[in-house]
Amino acid sequence: MAIYLPELSLSTTQFPHPIRALDEPNGLLAFGGDLSPQRLLAAYQQGIFPWYSEGEPILWWSPAPRAVFCPDTFKPSKSLRKFARKSGYQITLNHACAEVIEQCAACRGPEETWIMPEMIAAYKAMHLQGYCHSVEVWLDGRLVGGLYGIQVGSVFCGESMFTLADNASKIALWYFIRHFKAHGGSLIDCQIMNDHLQSLGASTCEREPFLAHLCEAKNAILETGCFTPQILEMPIE
């Protein structure tokens, strides 16, 4: 069955309203445009993100329901807390954003990744403008895990994570959620639910309440120093 999909103009950063996203495939909203920081920021502020494969046009999505982490209810497992105390990992914030993005791409095969060179360049540019942030996990000076995403007010839109050592990405997520909450963060958006996110405690949020929260939170100002490069201490649970 043929579907109609709006094409974005290069002369404007306007998007169709997310309520117009398709049910099948879930969340597909538009195609075209570019990956400029201005367009990406406009997209994330409306609950929209790019996701496409090599050889495809840029595809823009706003799926429902949405996978999210609520900082107030997130609880790490006892085994993860025990592992973290003995791991020897050091957790940092915004110490190596470019390397985290590159590792998230490298850890997936060519047929699996959507983090192509133009995506890598786009999110590096977003980092330089202060919108894209990373959490890094180090072991003996080597980067072994991390995550990155886009800040929209008090919402953090997680893009990807990677791990090269036991529980590294889980620990990065735990440390970041506690840090983000302490500085006024209200929600972690993980886009589409999968088994891994569910195992970490993600829940689902329907489109209308998600977009309502995002609209309210997108202009919120976090406490000073939230994304200043720093070492993150182990949360006290």
C-alpha positions as a printed Julia matrix, in Angstrom:
237×3 Matrix{Float64}:
  0.0    0.0    0.0
  1.35   3.41  -0.98
  1.86   5.96   1.8
  2.19   9.71   1.67
  5.23  11.1    3.46
  5.92  14.84   3.62
  9.3   16.03   2.31
 11.1   18.63   4.42
 12.32  21.83   2.8
 15.94  22.92   3.03
 14.78  26.53   3.44
 12.98  25.97   6.76
 13.31  23.81   9.86
  9.57  23.26  10.21
  8.24  19.72  10.77
  4.77  18.22  10.47
  3.13  17.8   13.89
  4.13  14.44  15.46
  0.48  13.45  15.68
  0.68  12.93  11.9
  3.29  10.17  12.29
  2.37   6.84  10.76
  1.22   3.85  12.78
  3.07   1.53  10.39
  5.98   1.83  10.36
  5.51   3.17  13.86
  6.39   6.85  14.08
  7.6    7.59  10.56
  6.8   11.27  10.02
  8.76  12.85   7.15
 11.84  12.63   4.98
 14.49  14.96   3.59
 15.95  18.14   4.98
 19.42  18.03   6.49
 21.25  17.35   9.76
 22.12  20.93  10.64
 22.23  21.76  14.36
 19.27  24.11  13.89
 17.1   21.4   12.37
 18.17  18.75  14.86
 17.4   21.04  17.78
 13.99  21.91  16.32
 13.3   18.19  15.88
 14.22  17.13  19.4
 12.2   19.98  20.89
  9.15  18.41  19.21
  9.9   14.78  20.06
 11.27  13.99  16.59
 14.58  12.36  15.7
 16.43  11.15  12.56
 16.91   7.44  11.95
 17.79   5.94   8.6
 20.19   3.55   6.88
 22.87   4.1    4.28
 21.39   4.74   0.85
 18.12   6.08   2.26
 17.01   9.71   2.48
 17.01  11.2    5.97
 13.95   9.78   7.72
 12.35  11.53  10.71
 10.45   9.66  13.42
  8.2   10.24  16.42
  7.04   6.8   17.61
  4.38   5.93  20.17
  4.54   4.7   22.8
  7.86   6.18  23.84
 10.52   4.4   25.93
 11.56   6.55  28.9
 13.38   6.47  32.2
 11.81   8.43  35.05
 14.61   9.63  37.38
 12.28   9.5   40.39
 11.53   5.8   39.96
 14.73   4.41  38.41
 16.42   1.91  40.72
 19.63   0.01  39.92
 19.77  -3.64  40.91
 21.63  -4.71  44.04
 24.01  -6.73  41.87
 24.85  -3.67  39.76
 25.56  -1.57  42.85
 27.81  -4.32  44.21
 29.61  -4.67  40.88
 30.17  -0.9   40.61
 31.9   -0.76  44.0
 34.43  -3.36  42.89
 34.77  -2.51  39.2
 37.51   0.1   39.32
 35.58   2.12  36.73
 35.84   5.91  36.6
 32.75   7.69  35.28
 33.04  11.08  33.61
 30.71  13.56  31.95
 31.57  15.34  28.7
 35.21  14.27  28.72
 35.18  12.45  25.35
 31.89  13.03  23.52
 33.34  12.57  20.03
 34.95   9.26  21.02
 31.71   7.99  22.57
 29.76   8.77  19.4
 32.4    7.02  17.3
 32.42   3.96  19.56
 28.61   3.73  19.46
 28.91   3.54  15.68
 31.88   1.16  15.66
 30.24  -1.35  18.01
 27.54  -2.08  15.44
 28.06  -3.8   12.12
 27.56  -1.94   8.81
 24.11  -3.52   8.44
 23.03  -2.53  11.95
 24.18   1.01  12.48
 22.35   4.22  11.67
 25.29   6.24  13.02
 26.89   6.94   9.66
 29.67   9.49   9.04
 27.2   12.33   8.42
 25.38  11.49  11.67
 28.66  11.41  13.58
 29.6   14.82  12.19
 26.16  16.23  13.0
 26.2   15.18  16.67
 29.79  16.32  17.1
 28.63  19.72  15.87
 25.75  19.6   18.36
 28.25  18.89  21.13
 30.37  21.9   20.17
 27.24  24.04  20.4
 26.43  22.69  23.87
 23.43  20.49  23.05
 24.94  17.0   22.8
 26.44  15.44  25.92
 28.19  12.2   26.82
 28.92   9.97  29.77
 32.14   7.95  29.68
 33.26   4.85  31.57
 37.01   4.37  31.93
 39.07   1.41  33.11
 42.8    1.95  33.57
 42.6    4.98  31.29
 40.76   3.16  28.49
 37.28   4.08  27.34
 35.13   0.97  27.88
 31.58   2.27  27.79
 29.34   5.28  27.54
 26.29   6.99  26.16
 25.36  10.23  24.45
 22.26  12.27  23.75
 20.66  15.68  23.33
 19.49  17.96  26.14
 16.12  19.64  25.66
 15.5   21.67  28.81
 14.98  19.17  31.62
 14.63  16.23  29.2
 17.62  14.23  28.01
 17.06  12.5   24.68
 19.31   9.45  24.73
 20.71   8.51  21.33
 22.95   5.49  21.83
 25.18   3.63  24.27
 28.01   1.12  24.01
 29.92  -1.23  26.25
 33.26  -2.96  25.91
 33.39  -4.24  29.5
 30.94  -5.82  31.92
 28.03  -3.55  32.86
 29.79  -0.42  31.59
 26.79   1.1   29.8
 24.46   0.21  32.68
 26.73   1.98  35.14
 27.0    5.01  32.84
 23.2    5.21  32.72
 22.81   4.83  36.5
 25.39   7.5   37.34
 23.95   9.88  34.76
 20.32   9.48  35.83
 21.22  10.29  39.44
 23.35  13.28  38.36
 20.68  14.56  35.97
 17.94  14.29  38.59
 20.08  16.15  41.16
 20.38  19.07  38.72
 16.68  19.29  37.86
 16.37  16.7   35.11
 12.84  15.35  34.74
 12.89  12.62  32.07
 15.22  10.47  29.96
 13.81   9.77  26.49
 15.03   6.49  24.95
 12.85   6.66  21.82
 11.86   3.02  21.08
 11.51   0.26  23.68
 13.65  -2.85  23.28
 14.56  -5.8   25.49
 17.78  -4.17  26.72
 16.06  -0.95  27.8
 13.26  -2.9   29.44
 15.81  -4.96  31.39
 17.28  -1.7   32.68
 13.93  -0.5   33.97
 12.61   1.67  31.13
  8.87   2.22  30.93
  6.58   3.4   28.15
  4.79   6.72  27.73
  2.05   7.4   25.19
  2.49  10.17  22.65
  0.18  12.83  24.13
  1.59  12.84  27.69
  5.15  12.58  26.35
  4.71  15.58  24.04
  2.93  17.53  26.78
  5.81  16.93  29.17
  8.37  17.85  26.51
  6.53  21.08  25.69
  6.52  22.05  29.36
 10.11  20.97  30.01
 11.91  22.18  26.88
 12.54  25.67  28.25
 13.47  24.55  31.76
 16.88  25.62  33.03
 18.96  23.01  34.85
 21.07  23.82  37.86
 24.44  25.37  37.11
 27.17  22.9   36.3
 24.99  20.02  35.17
 26.95  19.45  31.97
 30.31  20.93  32.96
 33.01  18.32  32.24
 33.49  16.46  35.52
 33.98  13.14  37.28
 30.74  11.57  38.51
 30.77  10.06  41.97
 29.05   6.79  42.76
 25.43   7.56  43.71
 24.37   7.01  47.3
 21.39   4.67  47.22
